[in-house]
Amino acid sequence: MSGETRHDALTVVVADDQSLVRVGLRTILDHEPDLQVVGEAADGVEAVEQARRLRPDVVLMDVRMPRLDGIGATRSIVGGTNGASRVLMLTTFDLDAYVYEALAAGASGFVLKDMPRDQLVNAVRVVATGDSLLAPAVTRRLIGKFLDHAPTRDAEADPRLQRLSRREKEVLRLVAQGLSNAEIAERLVLSSTTVKSHVASVLHKLELRDRVQAVVLAFQTGLVR
């Protein structure tokens, strides 16, 4: 365990059932001056307990763990900390079947276990500051996996989407396809500031916490096919 929490640092709890993985992640994150690992968990039950006790900015969560898996732990943490702690899931390509379910449970993003350390560090910072993050490769595979099994729905009949303007629906559709604000701006020939405003309006109107929830809703309503 780390010593006293640095008041200027973003705090992290690392949850993984492999001790070597936890040690490696702690070493990487604690090396950064603005990040501090304040707790570790070897299973989902411990992760929930640590999150509720320490209220870290981010829980870096393995998907597959004993006693309670990462999906169940995420659901408990997001609900139990009232959004104070955000969950960043660790996955490998062979675990893609879990991605959609974990996002629906409230995870703010996914990172791959073999990603470079600088990308991992950046992902923790992004999620800690309130944004959401999906590795582009995971996003593409998520879309493919979900659409293979999703029931056909009429997006126009969904009352939630009727709250949005035509432009906002267009922006939501592109968000769900994994595009960044800059990419959406280029696609729609808009400024990045305008796109950011549209995204914020979509989240507000649909009462969503972040872009990840927007992706999930777009799939659920049939807006993305």
PDB file of C-alpha atoms in Angstrom:
ATOM      1  CA  MET A   1       0.000   0.000   0.000  1.00  0.00           C
ATOM      2  CA  SER A   2       1.140   3.558  -0.609  1.00  0.00           C
ATOM      3  CA  GLY A   3       1.748   5.987   2.190  1.00  0.00           C
ATOM      4  CA  GLU A   4      -0.286   9.112   2.696  1.00  0.00           C
ATOM      5  CA  THR A   5      -2.346  10.214  -0.261  1.00  0.00           C
ATOM      6  CA  ARG A   6      -0.873  13.152  -2.149  1.00  0.00           C
ATOM      7  CA  HIS A   7      -3.564  15.799  -2.278  1.00  0.00           C
ATOM      8  CA  ASP A   8      -2.603  16.854  -5.810  1.00  0.00           C
ATOM      9  CA  ALA A   9      -2.644  13.301  -7.212  1.00  0.00           C
ATOM     10  CA  LEU A  10      -5.394  11.385  -8.972  1.00  0.00           C
ATOM     11  CA  THR A  11      -6.047   8.260  -6.920  1.00  0.00           C
ATOM     12  CA  VAL A  12      -6.348   4.743  -8.312  1.00  0.00           C
ATOM     13  CA  VAL A  13      -7.355   1.320  -6.996  1.00  0.00           C
ATOM     14  CA  VAL A  14      -5.941  -1.590  -9.021  1.00  0.00           C
ATOM     15  CA  ALA A  15      -8.113  -4.724  -9.162  1.00  0.00           C
ATOM     16  CA  ASP A  16      -6.674  -7.876 -10.731  1.00  0.00           C
ATOM     17  CA  ASP A  17      -6.464 -11.444  -9.446  1.00  0.00           C
ATOM     18  CA  GLN A  18      -2.833 -11.787 -10.587  1.00  0.00           C
ATOM     19  CA  SER A  19      -0.401 -10.270  -8.099  1.00  0.00           C
ATOM     20  CA  LEU A  20       2.303  -9.713 -10.715  1.00  0.00           C
ATOM     21  CA  VAL A  21      -0.124  -7.721 -12.846  1.00  0.00           C
ATOM     22  CA  ARG A  22      -1.091  -5.577  -9.845  1.00  0.00           C
ATOM     23  CA  VAL A  23       2.564  -4.932  -9.027  1.00  0.00           C
ATOM     24  CA  GLY A  24       3.286  -3.973 -12.628  1.00  0.00           C
ATOM     25  CA  LEU A  25       0.347  -1.601 -12.843  1.00  0.00           C
ATOM     26  CA  ARG A  26       1.209  -0.017  -9.494  1.00  0.00           C
ATOM     27  CA  THR A  27       4.809   0.511 -10.614  1.00  0.00           C
ATOM     28  CA  ILE A  28       3.709   2.186 -13.841  1.00  0.00           C
ATOM     29  CA  LEU A  29       1.094   4.447 -12.241  1.00  0.00           C
ATOM     30  CA  ASP A  30       3.029   5.402  -9.102  1.00  0.00           C
ATOM     31  CA  HIS A  31       5.918   6.492 -11.311  1.00  0.00           C
ATOM     32  CA  GLU A  32       3.743   9.358 -12.561  1.00  0.00           C
ATOM     33  CA  PRO A  33       3.819  12.480 -10.342  1.00  0.00           C
ATOM     34  CA  ASP A  34       0.080  13.113 -10.743  1.00  0.00           C
ATOM     35  CA  LEU A  35      -1.106   9.531 -10.118  1.00  0.00           C
ATOM     36  CA  GLN A  36      -1.127   7.435  -6.955  1.00  0.00           C
ATOM     37  CA  VAL A  37      -2.272   3.861  -6.355  1.00  0.00           C
ATOM     38  CA  VAL A  38      -4.029   3.936  -2.979  1.00  0.00           C
ATOM     39  CA  GLY A  39      -5.315   0.358  -2.908  1.00  0.00           C
ATOM     40  CA  GLU A  40      -5.225  -3.071  -4.510  1.00  0.00           C
ATOM     41  CA  ALA A  41      -7.845  -5.805  -4.840  1.00  0.00           C
ATOM     42  CA  ALA A  42      -7.461  -9.458  -5.798  1.00  0.00           C
ATOM     43  CA  ASP A  43     -11.133 -10.008  -6.643  1.00  0.00           C
ATOM     44  CA  GLY A  44     -14.354  -8.158  -7.338  1.00  0.00           C
ATOM     45  CA  VAL A  45     -15.579  -8.186  -3.743  1.00  0.00           C
ATOM     46  CA  GLU A  46     -12.355  -6.553  -2.547  1.00  0.00           C
ATOM     47  CA  ALA A  47     -12.584  -4.037  -5.392  1.00  0.00           C
ATOM     48  CA  VAL A  48     -16.036  -2.930  -4.257  1.00  0.00           C
ATOM     49  CA  GLU A  49     -14.896  -2.675  -0.630  1.00  0.00           C
ATOM     50  CA  GLN A  50     -11.795  -0.664  -1.579  1.00  0.00           C
ATOM     51  CA  ALA A  51     -13.788   1.684  -3.796  1.00  0.00           C
ATOM     52  CA  ARG A  52     -16.370   2.399  -1.120  1.00  0.00           C
ATOM     53  CA  ARG A  53     -13.746   2.917   1.581  1.00  0.00           C
ATOM     54  CA  LEU A  54     -11.141   4.874  -0.391  1.00  0.00           C
ATOM     55  CA  ARG A  55     -13.391   6.537  -3.023  1.00  0.00           C
ATOM     56  CA  PRO A  56     -10.591   6.678  -5.619  1.00  0.00           C
ATOM     57  CA  ASP A  57     -10.876   8.698  -8.793  1.00  0.00           C
ATOM     58  CA  VAL A  58     -10.436   5.540 -10.880  1.00  0.00           C
ATOM     59  CA  VAL A  59     -10.722   1.799 -10.334  1.00  0.00           C
ATOM     60  CA  LEU A  60      -8.566  -0.043 -12.884  1.00  0.00           C
ATOM     61  CA  MET A  61     -10.567  -3.262 -13.120  1.00  0.00           C
ATOM     62  CA  ASP A  62      -9.806  -6.639 -14.658  1.00  0.00           C
ATOM     63  CA  VAL A  63     -12.862  -8.189 -16.324  1.00  0.00           C
ATOM     64  CA  ARG A  64     -12.360 -11.736 -15.071  1.00  0.00           C
ATOM     65  CA  MET A  65     -11.854 -12.184 -11.328  1.00  0.00           C
ATOM     66  CA  PRO A  66     -12.960 -14.687  -8.652  1.00  0.00           C
ATOM     67  CA  ARG A  67     -15.867 -14.268  -6.189  1.00  0.00           C
ATOM     68  CA  LEU A  68     -17.287 -11.329  -8.167  1.00  0.00           C
ATOM     69  CA  ASP A  69     -16.267 -10.550 -11.738  1.00  0.00           C
ATOM     70  CA  GLY A  70     -15.367  -7.109 -13.016  1.00  0.00           C
ATOM     71  CA  ILE A  71     -18.836  -6.530 -14.448  1.00  0.00           C
ATOM     72  CA  GLY A  72     -20.643  -7.153 -11.161  1.00  0.00           C
ATOM     73  CA  ALA A  73     -18.037  -5.129  -9.288  1.00  0.00           C
ATOM     74  CA  THR A  74     -18.418  -2.242 -11.728  1.00  0.00           C
ATOM     75  CA  ARG A  75     -22.180  -2.201 -11.263  1.00  0.00           C
ATOM     76  CA  SER A  76     -21.769  -2.046  -7.469  1.00  0.00           C
ATOM     77  CA  ILE A  77     -19.044   0.608  -7.548  1.00  0.00           C
ATOM     78  CA  VAL A  78     -20.793   2.971  -9.965  1.00  0.00           C
ATOM     79  CA  GLY A  79     -24.010   2.746  -7.975  1.00  0.00           C
ATOM     80  CA  GLY A  80     -22.384   2.759  -4.552  1.00  0.00           C
ATOM     81  CA  THR A  81     -20.087   5.758  -4.974  1.00  0.00           C
ATOM     82  CA  ASN A  82     -22.612   7.969  -6.776  1.00  0.00           C
ATOM     83  CA  GLY A  83     -20.181   8.591  -9.603  1.00  0.00           C
ATOM     84  CA  ALA A  84     -17.283   9.545  -7.324  1.00  0.00           C
ATOM     85  CA  SER A  85     -15.253   6.616  -8.644  1.00  0.00           C
ATOM     86  CA  ARG A  86     -15.068   5.770 -12.321  1.00  0.00           C
ATOM     87  CA  VAL A  87     -14.173   2.342 -13.660  1.00  0.00           C
ATOM     88  CA  LEU A  88     -11.628   1.695 -16.395  1.00  0.00           C
ATOM     89  CA  MET A  89     -11.746  -1.929 -17.529  1.00  0.00           C
ATOM     90  CA  LEU A  90      -8.717  -4.013 -18.491  1.00  0.00           C
ATOM     91  CA  THR A  91      -9.333  -6.546 -21.236  1.00  0.00           C
ATOM     92  CA  THR A  92      -7.748  -8.713 -23.905  1.00  0.00           C
ATOM     93  CA  PHE A  93      -9.183  -9.411 -27.339  1.00  0.00           C
ATOM     94  CA  ASP A  94     -10.462 -12.826 -26.315  1.00  0.00           C
ATOM     95  CA  LEU A  95     -12.708 -11.201 -23.703  1.00  0.00           C
ATOM     96  CA  ASP A  96     -14.657  -9.013 -26.121  1.00  0.00           C
ATOM     97  CA  ALA A  97     -17.886 -10.794 -25.260  1.00  0.00           C
ATOM     98  CA  TYR A  98     -17.784  -8.968 -21.919  1.00  0.00           C
ATOM     99  CA  VAL A  99     -17.285  -5.480 -23.297  1.00  0.00           C
ATOM    100  CA  TYR A 100     -20.873  -4.470 -24.003  1.00  0.00           C
ATOM    101  CA  GLU A 101     -22.134  -5.882 -20.716  1.00  0.00           C
ATOM    102  CA  ALA A 102     -19.450  -4.021 -18.751  1.00  0.00           C
ATOM    103  CA  LEU A 103     -20.220  -0.727 -20.489  1.00  0.00           C
ATOM    104  CA  ALA A 104     -23.902  -1.191 -19.737  1.00  0.00           C
ATOM    105  CA  ALA A 105     -22.926  -1.787 -16.090  1.00  0.00           C
ATOM    106  CA  GLY A 106     -21.326   1.664 -15.978  1.00  0.00           C
ATOM    107  CA  ALA A 107     -17.682   1.324 -16.999  1.00  0.00           C
ATOM    108  CA  SER A 108     -16.224   4.533 -18.401  1.00  0.00           C
ATOM    109  CA  GLY A 109     -13.893   2.841 -20.808  1.00  0.00           C
ATOM    110  CA  PHE A 110     -11.761  -0.091 -21.843  1.00  0.00           C
ATOM    111  CA  VAL A 111      -8.029  -0.471 -22.315  1.00  0.00           C
ATOM    112  CA  LEU A 112      -6.092  -3.463 -23.575  1.00  0.00           C
ATOM    113  CA  LYS A 113      -3.659  -5.196 -21.239  1.00  0.00           C
ATOM    114  CA  ASP A 114      -0.869  -5.096 -23.813  1.00  0.00           C
ATOM    115  CA  MET A 115      -1.143  -1.380 -24.594  1.00  0.00           C
ATOM    116  CA  PRO A 116       1.978   0.813 -24.182  1.00  0.00           C
ATOM    117  CA  ARG A 117       2.465   2.269 -20.700  1.00  0.00           C
ATOM    118  CA  ASP A 118       2.080   5.876 -21.862  1.00  0.00           C
ATOM    119  CA  GLN A 119      -1.333   5.057 -23.343  1.00  0.00           C
ATOM    120  CA  LEU A 120      -2.399   3.325 -20.141  1.00  0.00           C
ATOM    121  CA  VAL A 121      -1.354   6.329 -18.057  1.00  0.00           C
ATOM    122  CA  ASN A 122      -3.187   8.686 -20.400  1.00  0.00           C
ATOM    123  CA  ALA A 123      -6.313   6.499 -20.237  1.00  0.00           C
ATOM    124  CA  VAL A 124      -6.377   6.713 -16.436  1.00  0.00           C
ATOM    125  CA  ARG A 125      -6.053  10.505 -16.608  1.00  0.00           C
ATOM    126  CA  VAL A 126      -8.802  10.805 -19.225  1.00  0.00           C
ATOM    127  CA  VAL A 127     -11.279   8.756 -17.222  1.00  0.00           C
ATOM    128  CA  ALA A 128     -10.323  10.409 -13.909  1.00  0.00           C
ATOM    129  CA  THR A 129     -11.102  13.857 -15.268  1.00  0.00           C
ATOM    130  CA  GLY A 130     -14.624  12.838 -16.257  1.00  0.00           C
ATOM    131  CA  ASP A 131     -14.275  11.812 -19.888  1.00  0.00           C
ATOM    132  CA  SER A 132     -14.786   8.338 -21.288  1.00  0.00           C
ATOM    133  CA  LEU A 133     -12.428   6.211 -23.271  1.00  0.00           C
ATOM    134  CA  LEU A 134     -12.568   3.219 -25.563  1.00  0.00           C
ATOM    135  CA  ALA A 135      -9.533   1.897 -27.372  1.00  0.00           C
ATOM    136  CA  PRO A 136     -10.402   2.246 -31.084  1.00  0.00           C
ATOM    137  CA  ALA A 137      -9.790  -1.468 -31.709  1.00  0.00           C
ATOM    138  CA  VAL A 138     -12.119  -2.389 -28.862  1.00  0.00           C
ATOM    139  CA  THR A 139     -14.778   0.026 -30.133  1.00  0.00           C
ATOM    140  CA  ARG A 140     -14.760  -1.536 -33.596  1.00  0.00           C
ATOM    141  CA  ARG A 141     -15.012  -5.043 -32.215  1.00  0.00           C
ATOM    142  CA  LEU A 142     -17.692  -3.984 -29.718  1.00  0.00           C
ATOM    143  CA  ILE A 143     -19.842  -2.615 -32.532  1.00  0.00           C
ATOM    144  CA  GLY A 144     -19.422  -5.770 -34.586  1.00  0.00           C
ATOM    145  CA  LYS A 145     -20.156  -8.105 -31.666  1.00  0.00           C
ATOM    146  CA  PHE A 146     -23.240  -6.233 -30.535  1.00  0.00           C
ATOM    147  CA  LEU A 147     -24.756  -5.740 -33.965  1.00  0.00           C
ATOM    148  CA  ASP A 148     -24.429  -9.469 -34.659  1.00  0.00           C
ATOM    149  CA  HIS A 149     -26.857 -10.190 -31.811  1.00  0.00           C
ATOM    150  CA  ALA A 150     -28.890  -7.004 -31.456  1.00  0.00           C
ATOM    151  CA  PRO A 151     -32.648  -7.175 -32.114  1.00  0.00           C
ATOM    152  CA  THR A 152     -33.956  -4.982 -34.900  1.00  0.00           C
ATOM    153  CA  ARG A 153     -35.484  -1.823 -33.437  1.00  0.00           C
ATOM    154  CA  ASP A 154     -37.054   1.302 -34.841  1.00  0.00           C
ATOM    155  CA  ALA A 155     -34.928   4.182 -33.582  1.00  0.00           C
ATOM    156  CA  GLU A 156     -37.516   6.739 -34.652  1.00  0.00           C
ATOM    157  CA  ALA A 157     -40.076   5.174 -32.334  1.00  0.00           C
ATOM    158  CA  ASP A 158     -37.878   5.390 -29.241  1.00  0.00           C
ATOM    159  CA  PRO A 159     -39.109   8.277 -27.050  1.00  0.00           C
ATOM    160  CA  ARG A 160     -35.618   9.018 -25.775  1.00  0.00           C
ATOM    161  CA  LEU A 161     -34.296   9.827 -29.227  1.00  0.00           C
ATOM    162  CA  GLN A 162     -37.249  12.091 -29.918  1.00  0.00           C
ATOM    163  CA  ARG A 163     -35.725  14.552 -27.442  1.00  0.00           C
ATOM    164  CA  LEU A 164     -32.843  15.133 -29.855  1.00  0.00           C
ATOM    165  CA  SER A 165     -32.628  17.402 -32.864  1.00  0.00           C
ATOM    166  CA  ARG A 166     -31.737  15.927 -36.245  1.00  0.00           C
ATOM    167  CA  ARG A 167     -28.145  17.185 -35.894  1.00  0.00           C
ATOM    168  CA  GLU A 168     -27.826  15.762 -32.384  1.00  0.00           C
ATOM    169  CA  LYS A 169     -28.959  12.341 -33.603  1.00  0.00           C
ATOM    170  CA  GLU A 170     -26.355  12.561 -36.337  1.00  0.00           C
ATOM    171  CA  VAL A 171     -23.653  13.385 -33.793  1.00  0.00           C
ATOM    172  CA  LEU A 172     -24.789  10.567 -31.497  1.00  0.00           C
ATOM    173  CA  ARG A 173     -24.640   8.099 -34.376  1.00  0.00           C
ATOM    174  CA  LEU A 174     -21.033   9.091 -35.112  1.00  0.00           C
ATOM    175  CA  VAL A 175     -20.081   8.949 -31.425  1.00  0.00           C
ATOM    176  CA  ALA A 176     -21.450   5.398 -31.357  1.00  0.00           C
ATOM    177  CA  GLN A 177     -19.291   4.530 -34.359  1.00  0.00           C
ATOM    178  CA  GLY A 178     -16.211   5.400 -32.294  1.00  0.00           C
ATOM    179  CA  LEU A 179     -15.364   8.784 -33.821  1.00  0.00           C
ATOM    180  CA  SER A 180     -13.676  11.478 -31.736  1.00  0.00           C
ATOM    181  CA  ASN A 181     -14.974  15.061 -31.615  1.00  0.00           C
ATOM    182  CA  ALA A 182     -12.300  16.103 -34.122  1.00  0.00           C
ATOM    183  CA  GLU A 183     -13.287  13.320 -36.521  1.00  0.00           C
ATOM    184  CA  ILE A 184     -16.975  14.185 -36.180  1.00  0.00           C
ATOM    185  CA  ALA A 185     -16.174  17.841 -36.851  1.00  0.00           C
ATOM    186  CA  GLU A 186     -14.336  16.881 -40.025  1.00  0.00           C
ATOM    187  CA  ARG A 187     -17.117  14.547 -41.161  1.00  0.00           C
ATOM    188  CA  LEU A 188     -19.896  17.107 -40.603  1.00  0.00           C
ATOM    189  CA  VAL A 189     -17.822  20.161 -41.545  1.00  0.00           C
ATOM    190  CA  LEU A 190     -18.299  21.760 -38.141  1.00  0.00           C
ATOM    191  CA  SER A 191     -15.929  23.279 -35.600  1.00  0.00           C
ATOM    192  CA  SER A 192     -14.694  21.081 -32.747  1.00  0.00           C
ATOM    193  CA  THR A 193     -16.317  23.519 -30.320  1.00  0.00           C
ATOM    194  CA  THR A 194     -19.699  23.072 -31.997  1.00  0.00           C
ATOM    195  CA  VAL A 195     -19.380  19.288 -31.909  1.00  0.00           C
ATOM    196  CA  LYS A 196     -18.411  19.391 -28.232  1.00  0.00           C
ATOM    197  CA  SER A 197     -21.524  21.482 -27.570  1.00  0.00           C
ATOM    198  CA  HIS A 198     -23.720  18.988 -29.460  1.00  0.00           C
ATOM    199  CA  VAL A 199     -22.259  16.061 -27.514  1.00  0.00           C
ATOM    200  CA  ALA A 200     -22.857  17.857 -24.209  1.00  0.00           C
ATOM    201  CA  SER A 201     -26.447  18.579 -25.254  1.00  0.00           C
ATOM    202  CA  VAL A 202     -27.023  14.919 -26.178  1.00  0.00           C
ATOM    203  CA  LEU A 203     -25.728  13.740 -22.806  1.00  0.00           C
ATOM    204  CA  HIS A 204     -27.851  16.305 -20.973  1.00  0.00           C
ATOM    205  CA  LYS A 205     -31.076  15.586 -22.861  1.00  0.00           C
ATOM    206  CA  LEU A 206     -30.706  11.832 -22.515  1.00  0.00           C
ATOM    207  CA  GLU A 207     -29.525  12.064 -18.884  1.00  0.00           C
ATOM    208  CA  LEU A 208     -26.336  10.141 -19.649  1.00  0.00           C
ATOM    209  CA  ARG A 209     -23.124  10.255 -17.632  1.00  0.00           C
ATOM    210  CA  ASP A 210     -20.621  10.065 -20.489  1.00  0.00           C
ATOM    211  CA  ARG A 211     -19.937   9.053 -24.087  1.00  0.00           C
ATOM    212  CA  VAL A 212     -19.805   5.384 -23.182  1.00  0.00           C
ATOM    213  CA  GLN A 213     -23.409   5.462 -22.003  1.00  0.00           C
ATOM    214  CA  ALA A 214     -24.258   7.272 -25.231  1.00  0.00           C
ATOM    215  CA  VAL A 215     -22.709   4.413 -27.234  1.00  0.00           C
ATOM    216  CA  VAL A 216     -24.715   1.863 -25.277  1.00  0.00           C
ATOM    217  CA  LEU A 217     -27.969   3.780 -25.780  1.00  0.00           C
ATOM    218  CA  ALA A 218     -27.328   4.162 -29.515  1.00  0.00           C
ATOM    219  CA  PHE A 219     -27.036   0.376 -29.778  1.00  0.00           C
ATOM    220  CA  GLN A 220     -30.037  -0.278 -27.555  1.00  0.00           C
ATOM    221  CA  THR A 221     -32.349   2.010 -29.525  1.00  0.00           C
ATOM    222  CA  GLY A 222     -31.267   0.791 -32.942  1.00  0.00           C
ATOM    223  CA  LEU A 223     -29.820   4.164 -33.936  1.00  0.00           C
ATOM    224  CA  VAL A 224     -26.675   2.321 -34.986  1.00  0.00           C
ATOM    225  CA  ARG A 225     -27.181  -0.736 -37.190  1.00  0.00           C
TER     226      ARG A 225
END
